[in-house]
PDB file of C-alpha atoms in Angstrom:
ATOM      1  CA  MET Y 776     -38.332   2.408  11.887  1.00 64.00           C
ATOM      2  CA  SER Y 777     -36.941   5.237  14.013  1.00 73.00           C
ATOM      3  CA  GLN Y 778     -34.366   7.821  13.065  1.00 76.00           C
ATOM      4  CA  ARG Y 779     -32.020   6.097  15.511  1.00 82.00           C
ATOM      5  CA  ASP Y 780     -32.301   2.831  13.514  1.00 78.00           C
ATOM      6  CA  THR Y 781     -31.459   4.695  10.313  1.00 74.00           C
ATOM      7  CA  LEU Y 782     -28.391   6.221  11.978  1.00 80.00           C
ATOM      8  CA  VAL Y 783     -27.322   2.804  13.254  1.00 83.00           C
ATOM      9  CA  HIS Y 784     -27.596   1.435   9.685  1.00 77.00           C
ATOM     10  CA  LEU Y 785     -25.609   4.415   8.367  1.00 77.00           C
ATOM     11  CA  PHE Y 786     -22.842   3.862  10.935  1.00 83.00           C
ATOM     12  CA  ALA Y 787     -22.732   0.068  10.537  1.00 83.00           C
ATOM     13  CA  GLY Y 788     -22.604   0.324   6.747  1.00 78.00           C
ATOM     14  CA  GLY Y 789     -19.859   2.942   6.864  1.00 79.00           C
ATOM     15  CA  CYS Y 790     -17.708   0.947   9.289  1.00 87.00           C
ATOM     16  CA  GLY Y 791     -18.173  -2.345   7.467  1.00 86.00           C
ATOM     17  CA  GLY Y 792     -17.406  -0.737   4.120  1.00 82.00           C
ATOM     18  CA  THR Y 793     -14.256   0.907   5.462  1.00 87.00           C
ATOM     19  CA  VAL Y 794     -12.820  -2.333   6.868  1.00 91.00           C
ATOM     20  CA  GLY Y 795     -13.727  -4.199   3.683  1.00 89.00           C
ATOM     21  CA  ALA Y 796     -12.062  -1.556   1.502  1.00 87.00           C
ATOM     22  CA  ILE Y 797      -8.797  -1.696   3.435  1.00 92.00           C
ATOM     23  CA  VAL Y 798      -8.624  -5.499   3.406  1.00 93.00           C
ATOM     24  CA  THR Y 799      -9.474  -5.877  -0.283  1.00 92.00           C
ATOM     25  CA  CYS Y 800      -7.556  -2.884  -1.695  1.00 91.00           C
ATOM     26  CA  PRO Y 801      -4.581  -4.949  -2.993  1.00 93.00           C
ATOM     27  CA  LEU Y 802      -6.999  -7.261  -4.817  1.00 92.00           C
ATOM     28  CA  GLU Y 803      -8.800  -4.240  -6.276  1.00 87.00           C
ATOM     29  CA  VAL Y 804      -5.520  -2.823  -7.608  1.00 89.00           C
ATOM     30  CA  VAL Y 805      -4.574  -6.137  -9.249  1.00 91.00           C
ATOM     31  CA  LYS Y 806      -8.087  -6.535 -10.704  1.00 88.00           C
ATOM     32  CA  THR Y 807      -8.100  -3.009 -12.101  1.00 85.00           C
ATOM     33  CA  ARG Y 808      -4.658  -3.444 -13.656  1.00 86.00           C
ATOM     34  CA  LEU Y 809      -5.637  -6.757 -15.241  1.00 86.00           C
ATOM     35  CA  GLN Y 810      -8.867  -5.278 -16.613  1.00 82.00           C
ATOM     36  CA  SER Y 811      -7.169  -2.251 -18.104  1.00 79.00           C
ATOM     37  CA  SER Y 812      -5.999  -2.211 -21.690  1.00 56.00           C
ATOM     38  CA  SER Y 813      -2.489  -1.331 -20.539  1.00 53.00           C
ATOM     39  CA  ILE Y 814       0.262  -3.814 -21.387  1.00 49.00           C
ATOM     40  CA  THR Y 815       2.865  -2.148 -19.181  1.00 51.00           C
ATOM     41  CA  LEU Y 816       2.703  -5.030 -16.708  1.00 46.00           C
ATOM     42  CA  TYR Y 817       4.293  -7.557 -18.979  1.00 47.00           C
ATOM     43  CA  VAL Y 818       6.039  -5.608 -21.727  1.00 47.00           C
ATOM     44  CA  SER Y 819       9.325  -5.887 -19.821  1.00 47.00           C
ATOM     45  CA  GLU Y 820       8.957  -9.679 -19.871  1.00 47.00           C
ATOM     46  CA  VAL Y 821       8.980  -9.863 -23.698  1.00 47.00           C
ATOM     47  CA  GLN Y 822      12.266 -11.192 -25.066  1.00 50.00           C
ATOM     48  CA  LEU Y 823      13.688 -10.795 -28.534  1.00 49.00           C
ATOM     49  CA  ASN Y 824      14.928 -13.881 -30.400  1.00 50.00           C
ATOM     50  CA  THR Y 825      17.821 -13.205 -32.753  1.00 51.00           C
ATOM     51  CA  VAL Y 826      18.483 -16.713 -34.091  1.00 53.00           C
ATOM     52  CA  ASN Y 827      17.040 -16.204 -37.598  1.00 54.00           C
ATOM     53  CA  GLY Y 828      16.379 -12.499 -37.678  1.00 55.00           C
ATOM     54  CA  THR Y 829      14.436 -10.572 -35.103  1.00 54.00           C
ATOM     55  CA  SER Y 830      11.123 -11.756 -33.771  1.00 55.00           C
ATOM     56  CA  VAL Y 831       9.155 -11.185 -30.620  1.00 55.00           C
ATOM     57  CA  ALA Y 832       8.265 -14.087 -28.367  1.00 57.00           C
ATOM     58  CA  ARG Y 833       4.523 -14.223 -27.812  1.00 57.00           C
ATOM     59  CA  MET Y 834       3.330 -14.040 -24.251  1.00 60.00           C
ATOM     60  CA  SER Y 835      -0.053 -14.424 -22.746  1.00 66.00           C
ATOM     61  CA  PRO Y 836      -1.244 -11.691 -20.380  1.00 66.00           C
ATOM     62  CA  PRO Y 837      -0.233 -12.229 -16.771  1.00 70.00           C
ATOM     63  CA  GLY Y 838      -2.476 -13.878 -14.225  1.00 85.00           C
ATOM     64  CA  PRO Y 839      -3.337 -12.301 -10.876  1.00 88.00           C
ATOM     65  CA  LEU Y 840      -0.343 -13.737  -9.010  1.00 90.00           C
ATOM     66  CA  HIS Y 841       2.079 -12.716 -11.755  1.00 90.00           C
ATOM     67  CA  CYS Y 842       0.550  -9.251 -11.782  1.00 88.00           C
ATOM     68  CA  LEU Y 843       0.864  -9.027  -7.986  1.00 90.00           C
ATOM     69  CA  LYS Y 844       4.542 -10.051  -8.117  1.00 91.00           C
ATOM     70  CA  LEU Y 845       5.309  -7.495 -10.841  1.00 89.00           C
ATOM     71  CA  ILE Y 846       3.604  -4.701  -8.933  1.00 90.00           C
ATOM     72  CA  LEU Y 847       5.527  -5.593  -5.759  1.00 92.00           C
ATOM     73  CA  LYS Y 848       8.832  -5.883  -7.656  1.00 92.00           C
ATOM     74  CA  LYS Y 849       8.551  -2.736  -9.773  1.00 91.00           C
ATOM     75  CA  GLU Y 850       6.460  -0.402  -7.612  1.00 91.00           C
ATOM     76  CA  GLY Y 851       6.713  -1.689  -4.049  1.00 92.00           C
ATOM     77  CA  ALA Y 852       4.141  -2.873  -1.520  1.00 92.00           C
ATOM     78  CA  ARG Y 853       2.788   0.632  -0.988  1.00 92.00           C
ATOM     79  CA  SER Y 854       1.449   0.706  -4.546  1.00 90.00           C
ATOM     80  CA  LEU Y 855      -0.970  -2.120  -3.676  1.00 91.00           C
ATOM     81  CA  PHE Y 856      -2.890   0.476  -1.676  1.00 92.00           C
ATOM     82  CA  ARG Y 857      -2.984   3.031  -4.481  1.00 87.00           C
ATOM     83  CA  GLY Y 858      -6.459   4.515  -4.686  1.00 81.00           C
ATOM     84  CA  LEU Y 859      -7.270   3.632  -1.069  1.00 88.00           C
ATOM     85  CA  GLY Y 860      -7.894   7.274  -0.130  1.00 84.00           C
ATOM     86  CA  PRO Y 861     -10.699   7.846  -2.654  1.00 80.00           C
ATOM     87  CA  ASN Y 862     -11.901   4.305  -1.984  1.00 79.00           C
ATOM     88  CA  LEU Y 863     -12.323   5.108   1.715  1.00 84.00           C
ATOM     89  CA  VAL Y 864     -13.922   8.437   0.872  1.00 81.00           C
ATOM     90  CA  GLY Y 865     -16.335   6.556  -1.373  1.00 80.00           C
ATOM     91  CA  VAL Y 866     -16.971   3.248   0.349  1.00 81.00           C
ATOM     92  CA  ALA Y 867     -18.034   4.563   3.745  1.00 78.00           C
ATOM     93  CA  PRO Y 868     -20.701   6.882   2.299  1.00 82.00           C
ATOM     94  CA  SER Y 869     -21.656   4.313  -0.339  1.00 85.00           C
ATOM     95  CA  ARG Y 870     -22.268   1.524   2.166  1.00 83.00           C
ATOM     96  CA  ALA Y 871     -23.891   3.940   4.592  1.00 82.00           C
ATOM     97  CA  ILE Y 872     -26.232   5.249   1.888  1.00 87.00           C
ATOM     98  CA  TYR Y 873     -26.963   1.696   0.758  1.00 90.00           C
ATOM     99  CA  PHE Y 874     -27.866   0.390   4.224  1.00 86.00           C
ATOM    100  CA  ALA Y 875     -29.968   3.437   5.093  1.00 86.00           C
ATOM    101  CA  ALA Y 876     -31.757   3.422   1.710  1.00 91.00           C
ATOM    102  CA  TYR Y 877     -32.364  -0.322   1.954  1.00 92.00           C
ATOM    103  CA  SER Y 878     -33.956  -0.136   5.399  1.00 88.00           C
ATOM    104  CA  THR Y 879     -36.035   2.915   4.419  1.00 90.00           C
ATOM    105  CA  ALA Y 880     -37.236   1.343   1.155  1.00 94.00           C
ATOM    106  CA  LYS Y 881     -37.993  -1.928   2.919  1.00 94.00           C
ATOM    107  CA  GLU Y 882     -40.090  -0.127   5.520  1.00 91.00           C
ATOM    108  CA  LYS Y 883     -42.073   1.733   2.829  1.00 94.00           C
ATOM    109  CA  LEU Y 884     -42.530  -1.340   0.603  1.00 96.00           C
ATOM    110  CA  ASN Y 885     -43.677  -3.489   3.536  1.00 95.00           C
ATOM    111  CA  GLY Y 886     -46.717  -1.187   3.696  1.00 94.00           C
ATOM    112  CA  VAL Y 887     -47.482  -1.666  -0.007  1.00 95.00           C
ATOM    113  CA  LEU Y 888     -46.489  -5.273  -0.748  1.00 95.00           C
ATOM    114  CA  GLU Y 889     -46.617  -8.456   1.321  1.00 95.00           C
ATOM    115  CA  PRO Y 890     -44.390  -7.668   4.332  1.00 94.00           C
ATOM    116  CA  ASP Y 891     -40.859  -9.109   4.214  1.00 93.00           C
ATOM    117  CA  SER Y 892     -41.544 -10.944   0.962  1.00 95.00           C
ATOM    118  CA  THR Y 893     -38.937 -11.708  -1.669  1.00 95.00           C
ATOM    119  CA  GLN Y 894     -40.269  -8.827  -3.772  1.00 96.00           C
ATOM    120  CA  VAL Y 895     -39.809  -6.376  -0.903  1.00 96.00           C
ATOM    121  CA  HIS Y 896     -36.198  -7.469  -0.368  1.00 96.00           C
ATOM    122  CA  MET Y 897     -35.335  -7.417  -4.086  1.00 97.00           C
ATOM    123  CA  LEU Y 898     -36.939  -4.038  -4.767  1.00 97.00           C
ATOM    124  CA  SER Y 899     -35.363  -2.544  -1.627  1.00 96.00           C
ATOM    125  CA  ALA Y 900     -31.928  -3.830  -2.643  1.00 96.00           C
ATOM    126  CA  GLY Y 901     -32.340  -2.486  -6.178  1.00 97.00           C
ATOM    127  CA  MET Y 902     -33.433   0.938  -4.974  1.00 96.00           C
ATOM    128  CA  ALA Y 903     -30.646   1.081  -2.410  1.00 95.00           C
ATOM    129  CA  GLY Y 904     -28.015   0.020  -4.951  1.00 95.00           C
ATOM    130  CA  PHE Y 905     -29.198   2.585  -7.488  1.00 96.00           C
ATOM    131  CA  THR Y 906     -29.176   5.328  -4.862  1.00 94.00           C
ATOM    132  CA  ALA Y 907     -25.705   4.487  -3.544  1.00 92.00           C
ATOM    133  CA  ILE Y 908     -24.085   4.067  -6.972  1.00 91.00           C
ATOM    134  CA  THR Y 909     -25.587   7.275  -8.308  1.00 92.00           C
ATOM    135  CA  ALA Y 910     -24.452   9.277  -5.296  1.00 88.00           C
ATOM    136  CA  THR Y 911     -20.858   8.006  -5.248  1.00 87.00           C
ATOM    137  CA  ASN Y 912     -19.999   7.326  -8.917  1.00 88.00           C
ATOM    138  CA  PRO Y 913     -17.503  10.223  -9.322  1.00 85.00           C
ATOM    139  CA  ILE Y 914     -15.441   8.888  -6.416  1.00 82.00           C
ATOM    140  CA  TRP Y 915     -15.075   5.452  -8.090  1.00 80.00           C
ATOM    141  CA  LEU Y 916     -13.850   7.114 -11.289  1.00 82.00           C
ATOM    142  CA  ILE Y 917     -11.072   8.867  -9.370  1.00 82.00           C
ATOM    143  CA  LYS Y 918     -10.173   5.636  -7.527  1.00 77.00           C
ATOM    144  CA  THR Y 919      -9.871   3.665 -10.779  1.00 78.00           C
ATOM    145  CA  ARG Y 920      -7.681   6.310 -12.399  1.00 82.00           C
ATOM    146  CA  LEU Y 921      -5.360   6.324  -9.398  1.00 78.00           C
ATOM    147  CA  GLN Y 922      -5.098   2.511  -9.452  1.00 75.00           C
ATOM    148  CA  LEU Y 923      -4.155   2.540 -13.133  1.00 79.00           C
ATOM    149  CA  ASP Y 924      -1.399   5.083 -12.535  1.00 73.00           C
ATOM    150  CA  ALA Y 925       1.751   2.947 -12.443  1.00 59.00           C
ATOM    151  CA  ARG Y 926       4.561   5.244 -11.316  1.00 55.00           C
TER     152      ARG Y 926
END
């Protein structure tokens, strides 16, 4: 594989990751909010019953659509893209590193194992994933903290 092929994989991975991050950012925000231990999304929905003393009506945690509606209502549509900046800073290099590492590992492993076998693809994917995650982990921490910040 030539250096040009590696650069093409870097560019393709970066572009694909960027488009994917923009399209899926609102879903990421909802997912992160639902996974967090914060109950701020539905605490305002709790109502007090005063018929025979005071008691709190039990509520189940909100589903994704309920969470989406609350975010839109209380924080506005712009908040669905909270954390997009660090996500874009992270996803383009992450995908680029992944694609380049995958093609490089695959080329090396094809010389050691049966070329283009299942083992070559699995080991290449594992090595590429490990490399990309390790290199970009601090960026994902920042992104998650920004998504949890309900202003």
